[in-house]
Amino acid sequence: MSRIRRHLGLALLLASSTAFSATPAWVARSDAYTQPVLKDTGKYVPEDATELGDESFDTAVVDLKPRYYERELGDTEKRLKALRVQRAREQDPKVRQDLDILIDSREKKIATMKLEHQYLLNYMNVGELVYGGLRALLDPRNKPERQKLALVRLKRYAGKEAGYTPIALLAKARGEERLADRKLIGPYVGEVEEGLNNNATYMDGIEELFKKAGVAGWEADFAALKSQVADYDAWVKEHIVPRARKEVRLPEALYVNRLANVGVDIAPEQMIERAGFDFQEVRDEMQVVANGIAADRKMLTSDYRDVLRELKKTSIPADQLLPYYRERLKDIEGMIRAHGLVTLPERDANIRVATAAEAARSPAPFMSPPRLIGNTGEYGEFVIPLANPNAKSKDKMNDFDFTAMAWTLAAHEARPGHELQFASMVEQGMSVARASFAFNSTNVEGWGLYSEALILPYMPPEGQLVSLQARLLRMARALLDPQINLGRMTPQQAKDFLMQEVVLSEPFAQSEVDRYSYRSPGQATSYYYGYVKLRSLKTLAEIALGKDFDLKAFNDFVIAQGILPPALLKQAVLEDFIPAQKARVAAK
């Protein structure tokens, strides 16, 4: 399995050391404990450190030298032991909480490393690896001097600097080491085929990034790297493809581990039951809204599926897509201010269309977060792909470019969703432990889906129906992902269900089942689970405060906590927010 994480939606690590506000004393103390953990990340996967914003690793490349597993595991176990000692000595409650976050992250990392080493054949897609590593440096939000460091990383990837072996040769050597062990499970055939098909797009993407950055002197090293990737792909076809598994399902221990890593702490069976109930409830809500839309439009049918298909016909031309989304976001911001939902910044949010390479890597809308270590004014970007290069048909991906969709997608990815979530961490300051090592999809995506629900009551009926459709998709993810990974249904059956009941296009439905099957098994369940946790917590706060509950104050408080796991966020609401609100009311 690749040690470089996939860029899926918001499945990204973040860390914060902001230039926008003074660092509180407890944050400085916490960050001192966290720095060695960050350096561990950079030592073995410096590409991750680059995305975090740690410039000290900008020219380094992933460690694929012999015995990297043993070395990284040993260092992680030593770090865990040291953190436990520090936790026992620390007196500050907030710092202790951050040390708990760090300890949990190391425990999960060790468990994952051991399980994957026990079960899985070594495989990584070198084309995607080098694209991600170079893109992190060539990102247009980086200053020119940082972009130029991509030349050094490129040279090292290609083995053109003394002391460096081509990364493709190292990946091949690590793959060959355990190839003869027939007990190890190969990668899913769909994953391997997708990687092979996408690598030309990744190579084109690298070339495009260098040209846009205006960096000179990359051509010769890039030509060598491109040739090495092609040779590696030929080796993959000869040696990995025959070992690739035809069945999606992995051992259940691996799937449960992946659920835990994205913040889901219930059993797959419980997830299926809960999501199955809520799927029915949301679908019924959709039908009520669809009845009204059909009556207003004098449609011959009021079935929610047919109404959605009709709405999808209002396609926005590509050259008008970004202006249209920006207008909808202005409308949403007006709703937020009018109804006192959450505090908004004065500046505009950034929205753009994905490049071909970004769409190949992440064929669904996503937030590209800013660097949060050493941030000097960079903000996140809401990115919209217009096609799925991995689709199985030539059907148009019409799920994000029609007028009614703009409401819920802008609310989720921009405001009050992820853009606001990450900007808040930049502007107010946040400990690295909370912004990085507490990060998981449940924490992040729960807020995104919660944000859609905040705006839904104020949307026009068409926007409400599509917002409920987006919620229905999250329920479907939590229902289908576990069933695929428990061997109860095939990816094709899940795809058919999504196209029929959730009314997804073929390209988008394909990207969904690819996500459940091999891109990131378990991750898609986190939206629903995080949403349930956050809405339940809001109910507890409403009960505790009664008529004194202040929605804006609650949402601002949640945003101010950074990306906390549900259990820690609940603790903060119960121990800090509710008592503070009661004291504020009593003082009036």
Coordinates of C-alpha atoms in Angstrom, one line a residue:
M1 CA 0.0 0.0 0.0
S2 CA 1.2 3.5 -0.8
R3 CA 2.5 5.4 2.2
I4 CA 1.5 8.7 0.5
R5 CA -2.0 9.5 1.4
R6 CA -4.6 10.1 -1.3
H7 CA -6.0 13.6 -1.8
L8 CA -9.7 12.7 -1.3
G9 CA -12.1 15.4 -0.6
L10 CA -10.7 16.6 2.8
A11 CA -8.7 13.6 3.7
L12 CA -5.7 15.8 4.4
L13 CA -3.4 16.4 7.4
L14 CA -3.2 20.0 8.6
A15 CA -1.2 21.9 11.1
S16 CA -1.3 25.5 12.3
S17 CA 1.2 28.1 13.3
T18 CA -0.4 31.3 12.3
A19 CA 0.8 34.7 11.6
F20 CA -2.6 36.2 12.2
S21 CA -2.9 36.1 16.0
A22 CA -0.6 35.9 19.0
T23 CA 0.1 32.3 20.1
P24 CA -1.4 31.5 23.6
A25 CA 1.0 30.1 26.1
W26 CA -0.7 26.7 26.3
V27 CA -0.5 26.5 22.4
A28 CA 3.2 27.2 22.5
R29 CA 3.7 24.5 25.1
S30 CA 1.6 22.0 23.2
D31 CA 3.4 22.8 20.0
A32 CA 6.7 22.1 21.6
Y33 CA 5.5 18.5 22.4
T34 CA 4.2 18.2 18.8
Q35 CA 7.3 19.3 16.9
P36 CA 9.1 15.9 17.3
V37 CA 6.1 14.1 16.0
L38 CA 6.0 16.4 13.0
K39 CA 9.6 15.8 12.3
D40 CA 8.9 12.0 12.4
T41 CA 6.4 12.6 9.6
G42 CA 9.0 14.6 7.6
K43 CA 11.7 12.0 8.1
Y44 CA 9.8 9.2 6.3
V45 CA 7.1 11.0 4.2
P46 CA 8.4 14.6 3.6
E47 CA 5.8 15.2 0.9
D48 CA 3.3 15.2 3.8
A49 CA 5.4 17.7 5.7
T50 CA 5.5 19.9 2.7
E51 CA 1.7 19.9 2.5
L52 CA 1.6 20.7 6.2
G53 CA 3.7 23.8 5.4
D54 CA 6.9 22.6 7.1
E55 CA 9.5 24.0 4.7
S56 CA 12.4 22.2 6.3
F57 CA 11.4 19.1 4.3
D58 CA 10.6 20.7 1.0
T59 CA 13.5 19.2 -0.9
A60 CA 13.4 15.7 0.7
V61 CA 11.7 12.7 -0.9
V62 CA 9.8 9.7 0.6
D63 CA 12.0 7.1 2.3
L64 CA 11.8 3.9 0.4
K65 CA 15.3 2.6 1.3
P66 CA 15.6 -0.9 2.7
R67 CA 13.9 -1.7 6.0
Y68 CA 11.9 1.5 6.0
Y69 CA 9.0 -0.3 7.7
E70 CA 11.1 -1.5 10.6
R71 CA 12.8 1.9 11.0
E72 CA 9.6 3.9 10.9
L73 CA 7.8 1.5 13.2
G74 CA 10.6 1.6 15.7
D75 CA 10.7 5.4 15.7
T76 CA 7.0 5.7 16.1
E77 CA 7.0 3.3 19.1
K78 CA 9.8 5.3 20.8
R79 CA 7.8 8.5 20.2
L80 CA 4.7 6.9 21.7
K81 CA 6.6 5.9 24.8
A82 CA 8.0 9.4 25.2
L83 CA 4.6 11.0 24.8
R84 CA 3.1 8.8 27.5
V85 CA 5.9 9.9 29.9
Q86 CA 5.2 13.6 29.0
R87 CA 1.5 13.2 29.5
A88 CA 2.0 11.8 33.0
R89 CA 4.1 14.9 34.0
E90 CA 2.0 17.7 32.3
Q91 CA -0.3 19.7 34.5
D92 CA -2.1 22.1 32.0
P93 CA -5.5 20.5 31.1
K94 CA -5.5 21.8 27.5
V95 CA -1.9 20.6 26.9
R96 CA -2.8 17.2 28.5
Q97 CA -5.7 17.0 26.0
D98 CA -3.4 17.7 23.1
L99 CA -1.0 15.0 24.4
D100 CA -3.9 12.6 24.4
I101 CA -4.5 13.5 20.8
L102 CA -0.8 12.8 19.9
I103 CA -0.8 9.5 21.8
D104 CA -4.0 8.4 20.1
S105 CA -2.5 9.3 16.7
R106 CA 0.7 7.3 17.3
E107 CA -1.3 4.3 18.6
K108 CA -3.5 4.3 15.5
K109 CA -0.4 4.7 13.2
I110 CA 1.3 1.7 14.8
A111 CA -1.8 -0.5 14.6
T112 CA -2.3 0.4 10.9
M113 CA 1.4 -0.2 10.0
K114 CA 1.4 -3.6 11.7
L115 CA -1.9 -4.7 10.1
E116 CA -0.9 -3.6 6.6
H117 CA 2.5 -5.2 6.9
Q118 CA 0.9 -8.4 8.1
Y119 CA -1.7 -8.6 5.3
L120 CA -0.7 -6.5 2.2
L121 CA 1.7 -6.8 -0.6
N122 CA 3.8 -3.7 -1.1
Y123 CA 2.4 -1.6 -3.9
M124 CA 2.4 2.1 -4.7
N125 CA 1.6 4.1 -7.7
V126 CA 4.8 6.1 -8.4
G127 CA 3.2 8.4 -10.9
E128 CA 0.7 9.7 -8.3
L129 CA 3.3 9.8 -5.6
V130 CA 5.6 12.2 -7.6
Y131 CA 2.7 14.3 -8.9
G132 CA 1.6 14.9 -5.3
G133 CA 5.0 15.7 -4.0
L134 CA 5.7 18.2 -6.8
R135 CA 2.3 19.7 -6.8
A136 CA 2.7 20.6 -3.1
L137 CA 5.7 22.8 -4.0
L138 CA 4.4 24.1 -7.3
D139 CA 1.0 25.2 -5.8
P140 CA 0.3 28.7 -7.1
R141 CA -0.3 29.8 -3.6
N142 CA 3.4 29.2 -2.7
K143 CA 5.9 32.0 -3.1
P144 CA 8.3 31.7 -6.2
E145 CA 11.3 30.8 -4.0
R146 CA 9.4 27.8 -2.6
Q147 CA 8.2 26.7 -6.0
K148 CA 11.8 26.6 -7.2
L149 CA 12.6 23.9 -4.6
A150 CA 10.5 21.6 -6.8
L151 CA 13.6 21.4 -9.0
V152 CA 15.6 19.8 -6.2
R153 CA 12.8 17.3 -5.3
L154 CA 12.4 16.4 -9.0
K155 CA 16.1 15.8 -9.4
R156 CA 16.1 13.5 -6.3
Y157 CA 13.0 11.7 -7.6
A158 CA 14.8 11.0 -10.8
G159 CA 18.0 10.0 -9.0
K160 CA 20.0 12.7 -10.8
E161 CA 21.7 14.0 -7.6
A162 CA 24.6 12.2 -6.0
G163 CA 23.5 9.8 -3.2
Y164 CA 19.9 9.4 -4.6
T165 CA 18.4 6.4 -6.3
P166 CA 15.5 6.9 -8.7
I167 CA 12.3 6.7 -6.6
A168 CA 10.8 4.3 -9.2
L169 CA 13.7 1.8 -8.7
L170 CA 13.3 2.0 -4.9
A171 CA 9.6 1.4 -5.2
K172 CA 10.2 -1.6 -7.5
A173 CA 12.8 -3.0 -5.1
R174 CA 10.5 -2.7 -2.1
G175 CA 7.7 -4.4 -4.1
E176 CA 10.0 -7.3 -5.1
E177 CA 11.1 -8.0 -1.6
R178 CA 7.8 -9.6 -0.6
L179 CA 6.4 -10.6 -3.9
A180 CA 7.2 -14.3 -3.3
D181 CA 5.1 -14.4 -0.1
R182 CA 1.9 -15.8 -1.5
K183 CA 0.1 -15.2 1.8
L184 CA 0.1 -11.5 1.2
I185 CA -2.9 -9.9 -0.4
G186 CA -2.3 -7.9 -3.6
P187 CA -3.9 -4.6 -4.4
Y188 CA -7.4 -4.5 -5.9
V189 CA -7.2 -4.8 -9.6
G190 CA -9.3 -1.7 -10.2
E191 CA -6.8 0.4 -8.1
V192 CA -3.9 -0.9 -10.2
E193 CA -5.6 -0.3 -13.5
E194 CA -6.7 3.1 -12.5
G195 CA -3.2 4.1 -11.5
L196 CA -1.8 2.8 -14.8
N197 CA -4.4 4.7 -16.7
N198 CA -4.0 8.0 -14.8
N199 CA -0.2 8.2 -14.9
A200 CA 0.0 9.9 -18.2
T201 CA -2.4 12.5 -16.9
Y202 CA -0.2 12.9 -13.8
M203 CA 2.9 13.4 -15.9
D204 CA 1.1 16.0 -18.0
G205 CA -0.1 17.6 -14.8
I206 CA 3.5 17.9 -13.5
E207 CA 4.6 19.5 -16.8
E208 CA 1.7 22.0 -16.6
L209 CA 2.6 22.9 -13.0
F210 CA 6.2 23.7 -13.9
K211 CA 5.2 25.8 -16.9
K212 CA 2.6 27.8 -14.9
A213 CA 5.1 28.4 -12.1
G214 CA 7.6 29.8 -14.6
V215 CA 10.4 27.7 -13.1
A216 CA 13.3 27.0 -15.5
G217 CA 15.5 24.0 -15.8
W218 CA 13.2 21.1 -15.1
E219 CA 12.9 19.5 -18.6
A220 CA 15.8 17.1 -18.6
D221 CA 15.2 15.7 -15.1
F222 CA 11.5 15.5 -15.8
A223 CA 12.1 13.5 -19.0
A224 CA 14.2 11.0 -17.0
L225 CA 11.5 10.7 -14.3
K226 CA 8.8 10.2 -16.9
S227 CA 10.8 7.4 -18.5
Q228 CA 11.4 5.8 -15.1
V229 CA 7.7 6.0 -14.3
A230 CA 6.9 4.3 -17.6
D231 CA 9.4 1.5 -16.8
Y232 CA 7.9 1.1 -13.4
D233 CA 4.5 0.8 -14.8
A234 CA 5.7 -1.9 -17.2
W235 CA 7.0 -3.8 -14.1
V236 CA 3.7 -3.3 -12.4
K237 CA 1.9 -4.8 -15.4
E238 CA 4.2 -7.8 -15.4
H239 CA 4.4 -8.5 -11.7
I240 CA 1.7 -6.7 -9.7
V241 CA -1.3 -7.1 -12.0
P242 CA -1.1 -10.9 -11.8
R243 CA -1.1 -10.7 -8.0
A244 CA -3.9 -8.1 -7.9
R245 CA -7.1 -9.4 -6.2
K246 CA -10.3 -9.5 -8.1
E247 CA -12.5 -9.2 -5.0
V248 CA -12.7 -5.8 -3.3
R249 CA -13.1 -7.1 0.2
L250 CA -10.1 -7.0 2.6
P251 CA -9.8 -8.8 5.9
E252 CA -12.4 -7.3 8.3
A253 CA -9.6 -6.3 10.8
L254 CA -8.2 -4.0 8.1
Y255 CA -11.6 -2.4 7.3
V256 CA -12.4 -1.8 11.0
N257 CA -8.9 -0.2 11.4
R258 CA -9.7 2.1 8.5
L259 CA -13.0 3.1 10.0
A260 CA -11.2 3.9 13.3
N261 CA -8.6 6.0 11.4
V262 CA -11.3 8.2 9.9
G263 CA -13.0 8.7 13.3
V264 CA -15.8 6.1 13.2
D265 CA -15.9 4.1 16.4
I266 CA -18.9 2.0 15.9
A267 CA -19.1 -1.5 14.3
P268 CA -19.9 -1.8 10.6
E269 CA -23.2 -3.6 11.5
Q270 CA -24.3 -0.6 13.6
M271 CA -23.4 1.8 10.8
I272 CA -25.5 -0.1 8.3
E273 CA -28.6 -0.2 10.6
R274 CA -28.4 3.5 11.5
A275 CA -27.8 4.7 7.9
G276 CA -30.5 2.4 6.5
F277 CA -33.1 4.0 8.8
D278 CA -32.0 7.5 8.0
F279 CA -31.8 6.8 4.3
Q280 CA -35.6 6.0 4.3
E281 CA -36.3 9.1 6.4
V282 CA -34.4 11.5 4.1
R283 CA -35.9 9.9 1.0
D284 CA -39.4 10.6 2.4
E285 CA -38.5 14.2 3.0
M286 CA -37.3 14.5 -0.5
Q287 CA -40.6 13.3 -1.9
V288 CA -42.5 15.9 0.1
V289 CA -40.3 18.7 -1.4
A290 CA -40.5 17.1 -4.9
N291 CA -44.3 17.1 -4.7
G292 CA -44.3 20.9 -4.3
I293 CA -41.8 21.5 -7.1
A294 CA -43.7 19.2 -9.5
A295 CA -47.0 21.0 -8.8
D296 CA -45.4 24.5 -9.3
R297 CA -43.8 23.3 -12.6
K298 CA -46.9 21.4 -13.7
M299 CA -44.8 18.2 -14.2
L300 CA -46.5 15.0 -15.2
T301 CA -44.7 13.1 -12.5
S302 CA -43.8 14.1 -9.0
D303 CA -41.4 11.2 -8.2
Y304 CA -38.3 12.8 -6.6
R305 CA -36.0 10.9 -9.0
D306 CA -37.8 12.5 -12.1
V307 CA -37.8 15.9 -10.5
L308 CA -34.1 15.7 -9.8
R309 CA -33.4 14.6 -13.4
E310 CA -35.4 17.6 -14.6
L311 CA -33.4 20.0 -12.4
K312 CA -30.2 18.5 -13.8
K313 CA -31.2 19.8 -17.2
T314 CA -30.5 23.4 -16.0
S315 CA -26.8 23.0 -16.8
I316 CA -24.5 26.0 -16.3
P317 CA -22.1 26.6 -19.2
A318 CA -18.5 26.0 -18.2
D319 CA -17.5 29.7 -18.7
Q320 CA -20.3 30.8 -16.4
L321 CA -19.9 28.2 -13.7
L322 CA -17.5 30.1 -11.3
P323 CA -19.5 33.4 -11.5
Y324 CA -22.7 31.4 -10.8
Y325 CA -21.2 29.7 -7.8
R326 CA -19.8 33.0 -6.5
E327 CA -23.3 34.6 -6.7
R328 CA -24.9 31.7 -4.9
L329 CA -22.3 32.0 -2.2
K330 CA -23.1 35.7 -1.8
D331 CA -26.8 34.7 -1.3
I332 CA -25.8 32.1 1.3
E333 CA -23.6 34.7 3.2
G334 CA -26.6 37.0 3.2
M335 CA -28.7 34.2 4.8
I336 CA -26.1 33.5 7.3
R337 CA -25.9 37.2 8.4
A338 CA -29.7 37.6 8.3
H339 CA -30.4 34.6 10.5
G340 CA -27.3 34.9 12.8
L341 CA -26.0 31.4 12.0
V342 CA -22.2 32.0 12.4
T343 CA -19.6 34.8 12.2
L344 CA -18.3 35.4 8.7
P345 CA -15.0 37.0 7.5
E346 CA -15.2 40.1 5.3
R347 CA -13.0 38.7 2.5
D348 CA -14.3 36.6 -0.4
A349 CA -13.9 32.8 -0.6
N350 CA -11.8 31.3 -3.4
I351 CA -13.5 29.0 -6.0
R352 CA -11.9 27.4 -9.0
V353 CA -12.2 24.5 -11.5
A354 CA -10.0 21.5 -11.1
T355 CA -7.2 20.6 -13.5
A356 CA -7.3 17.3 -15.4
A357 CA -4.7 15.8 -13.0
E358 CA -6.6 17.0 -9.9
A359 CA -9.8 15.5 -11.3
A360 CA -8.0 12.2 -11.9
R361 CA -6.8 12.2 -8.3
S362 CA -10.0 13.6 -6.8
P363 CA -13.0 13.2 -9.1
A364 CA -15.4 15.0 -6.6
P365 CA -15.5 18.6 -5.4
F366 CA -13.1 19.3 -2.6
M367 CA -11.5 22.0 -0.4
S368 CA -7.8 22.4 -1.1
P369 CA -6.7 23.7 2.3
P370 CA -4.0 26.4 2.8
R371 CA -0.7 25.7 4.4
L372 CA -1.3 26.2 8.0
I373 CA 2.3 26.0 9.2
G374 CA 4.0 29.3 8.5
N375 CA 0.9 30.7 6.8
T376 CA 1.5 34.3 5.5
G377 CA -2.0 35.0 4.1
E378 CA -2.8 31.9 2.0
Y379 CA -6.4 30.6 2.1
G380 CA -8.2 27.5 1.0
E381 CA -9.7 26.9 -2.4
F382 CA -13.0 25.3 -3.2
V383 CA -12.2 23.2 -6.3
I384 CA -14.8 21.8 -8.7
P385 CA -13.9 18.9 -11.1
L386 CA -16.0 18.9 -14.3
A387 CA -15.3 15.3 -15.3
N388 CA -14.2 11.9 -13.9
P389 CA -11.4 10.6 -16.0
N390 CA -12.0 7.2 -14.4
A391 CA -15.6 6.9 -15.6
K392 CA -16.7 3.7 -17.4
S393 CA -18.8 5.5 -19.9
K394 CA -18.8 8.8 -21.9
D395 CA -21.8 10.1 -20.0
K396 CA -21.6 13.7 -18.7
M397 CA -20.9 14.1 -15.0
N398 CA -23.9 16.5 -14.5
D399 CA -23.9 16.4 -10.7
F400 CA -22.2 19.7 -9.9
D401 CA -22.9 22.1 -12.8
F402 CA -26.7 22.6 -12.5
T403 CA -28.2 25.6 -10.8
A404 CA -29.9 23.9 -7.8
M405 CA -26.7 22.1 -6.8
A406 CA -24.8 25.3 -6.2
W407 CA -26.7 26.0 -3.0
T408 CA -25.6 22.9 -1.0
L409 CA -22.2 22.5 -2.6
A410 CA -21.2 26.1 -1.8
A411 CA -22.5 25.7 1.7
H412 CA -20.5 22.5 2.3
E413 CA -17.2 23.4 0.7
A414 CA -17.1 27.1 1.1
R415 CA -19.3 28.9 3.7
P416 CA -20.3 28.1 6.4
G417 CA -18.5 24.8 5.6
H418 CA -14.8 23.9 5.1
E419 CA -13.4 27.2 3.8
L420 CA -14.7 28.9 7.0
Q421 CA -13.5 26.0 9.1
F422 CA -9.9 26.2 7.9
A423 CA -9.8 30.0 7.7
S424 CA -10.8 30.1 11.3
M425 CA -7.8 28.0 12.3
V426 CA -5.5 30.2 10.3
E427 CA -6.8 33.5 11.7
Q428 CA -7.3 32.7 15.4
G429 CA -4.4 30.3 16.0
M430 CA -4.6 26.6 16.8
S431 CA -2.3 24.1 18.4
V432 CA -0.6 21.8 15.9
A433 CA -2.0 18.8 17.7
R434 CA -5.6 19.9 17.3
A435 CA -5.2 21.1 13.7
S436 CA -3.2 18.1 12.5
F437 CA -3.1 15.1 14.7
A438 CA -6.7 15.3 15.8
F439 CA -7.7 15.5 12.2
N440 CA -9.9 12.9 10.7
S441 CA -12.7 12.8 8.2
T442 CA -15.4 12.5 10.9
N443 CA -14.3 15.8 12.5
V444 CA -14.1 17.7 9.2
E445 CA -16.9 16.3 7.2
G446 CA -19.4 16.3 10.0
W447 CA -19.1 20.1 10.0
G448 CA -19.5 20.2 6.2
L449 CA -22.7 18.2 6.2
Y450 CA -23.9 20.2 9.3
S451 CA -23.3 23.4 7.3
E452 CA -25.6 22.2 4.5
A453 CA -28.3 21.6 7.1
L454 CA -27.8 25.1 8.6
I455 CA -28.6 26.7 5.2
L456 CA -31.3 24.3 3.9
P457 CA -34.3 26.0 5.6
Y458 CA -33.5 29.2 3.7
M459 CA -32.9 27.7 0.3
P460 CA -35.5 27.8 -2.5
P461 CA -37.4 24.5 -2.9
E462 CA -35.1 23.3 -5.7
G463 CA -32.1 23.9 -3.6
Q464 CA -33.7 22.2 -0.7
L465 CA -34.4 19.1 -2.8
V466 CA -30.8 18.9 -4.0
S467 CA -29.5 19.5 -0.5
L468 CA -31.5 16.6 0.7
Q469 CA -30.2 14.6 -2.2
A470 CA -26.7 15.4 -1.0
R471 CA -27.6 14.2 2.5
L472 CA -29.2 11.1 1.0
L473 CA -25.9 10.3 -0.7
R474 CA -24.1 10.5 2.7
M475 CA -26.6 8.0 4.2
A476 CA -26.1 5.8 1.1
R477 CA -22.3 6.0 1.6
A478 CA -22.7 4.8 5.2
L479 CA -25.0 2.0 4.0
L480 CA -23.1 0.8 1.0
D481 CA -19.4 1.2 2.0
P482 CA -19.6 -1.3 4.8
Q483 CA -21.6 -3.8 2.7
I484 CA -19.1 -3.7 -0.1
N485 CA -16.2 -4.2 2.4
L486 CA -18.0 -7.0 4.2
G487 CA -18.6 -8.8 0.9
R488 CA -22.4 -8.4 0.9
M489 CA -22.7 -6.6 -2.3
T490 CA -20.5 -5.8 -5.3
P491 CA -19.3 -2.4 -6.4
Q492 CA -21.5 -2.7 -9.5
Q493 CA -24.6 -3.3 -7.3
A494 CA -23.7 -0.3 -5.2
K495 CA -23.2 1.8 -8.4
D496 CA -26.6 0.7 -9.7
F497 CA -28.2 1.7 -6.4
L498 CA -26.6 5.1 -6.4
M499 CA -27.7 5.8 -10.0
Q500 CA -31.3 4.7 -9.4
E501 CA -32.1 5.9 -5.9
V502 CA -29.7 8.9 -5.4
V503 CA -29.9 9.9 -9.1
L504 CA -26.1 10.2 -9.6
S505 CA -24.6 10.3 -13.1
E506 CA -22.5 7.3 -14.1
P507 CA -19.2 9.1 -13.8
F508 CA -20.0 10.3 -10.3
A509 CA -21.4 6.9 -9.2
Q510 CA -18.2 5.3 -10.5
S511 CA -16.1 7.7 -8.4
E512 CA -18.2 6.8 -5.4
V513 CA -17.8 3.1 -5.6
D514 CA -14.1 3.5 -6.4
R515 CA -13.8 5.4 -3.1
Y516 CA -15.6 2.7 -1.1
S517 CA -13.7 -0.1 -2.9
Y518 CA -10.0 1.0 -2.9
R519 CA -9.4 4.7 -2.9
S520 CA -10.3 5.0 0.8
P521 CA -12.5 2.2 2.2
G522 CA -14.4 3.5 5.2
Q523 CA -13.8 7.2 4.6
A524 CA -17.1 7.8 3.0
T525 CA -19.0 6.8 6.1
S526 CA -17.5 9.6 8.1
Y527 CA -19.7 12.4 6.7
Y528 CA -22.8 10.7 8.1
Y529 CA -21.2 9.8 11.4
G530 CA -19.7 13.2 12.0
Y531 CA -23.0 14.8 11.1
V532 CA -24.9 12.6 13.6
K533 CA -22.4 13.4 16.3
L534 CA -22.5 17.1 15.8
R535 CA -26.3 17.4 15.5
S536 CA -26.7 15.3 18.7
L537 CA -24.3 17.5 20.5
K538 CA -26.2 20.6 19.4
T539 CA -29.4 19.0 20.9
L540 CA -27.6 18.4 24.2
A541 CA -26.6 22.1 24.3
E542 CA -30.2 23.2 23.5
I543 CA -31.6 21.1 26.3
A544 CA -29.0 22.4 28.8
L545 CA -29.5 26.1 27.9
G546 CA -33.2 26.1 27.0
K547 CA -34.4 29.5 25.8
D548 CA -30.9 30.9 26.4
F549 CA -29.4 28.7 23.6
D550 CA -27.6 30.9 21.1
L551 CA -27.1 29.2 17.7
K552 CA -24.5 31.6 16.5
A553 CA -22.5 31.4 19.7
F554 CA -22.6 27.6 19.5
N555 CA -21.4 27.4 15.9
D556 CA -18.7 30.0 16.6
F557 CA -17.6 27.9 19.6
V558 CA -17.4 24.7 17.5
I559 CA -15.4 26.5 14.8
A560 CA -13.0 27.9 17.4
Q561 CA -12.1 24.4 18.7
G562 CA -10.3 23.5 15.4
I563 CA -10.8 20.0 14.2
L564 CA -11.5 18.1 17.4
P565 CA -12.7 14.4 17.6
P566 CA -16.4 14.1 18.6
A567 CA -15.6 13.0 22.2
L568 CA -13.2 15.9 22.8
L569 CA -15.7 18.4 21.2
K570 CA -18.5 17.1 23.4
Q571 CA -16.2 17.6 26.4
A572 CA -15.5 21.1 25.4
V573 CA -19.2 22.0 24.9
L574 CA -20.2 20.5 28.2
E575 CA -17.4 21.8 30.3
D576 CA -16.7 25.2 28.6
F577 CA -19.5 26.4 26.3
I578 CA -22.5 25.6 28.4
P579 CA -21.1 27.0 31.7
A580 CA -19.9 30.1 29.9
Q581 CA -23.3 30.7 28.3
K582 CA -25.0 30.3 31.6
A583 CA -22.6 32.7 33.3
R584 CA -23.1 35.2 30.4
V585 CA -26.9 35.1 30.8
A586 CA -26.7 35.3 34.6
A587 CA -24.5 38.4 34.4
K588 CA -27.0 40.4 32.3

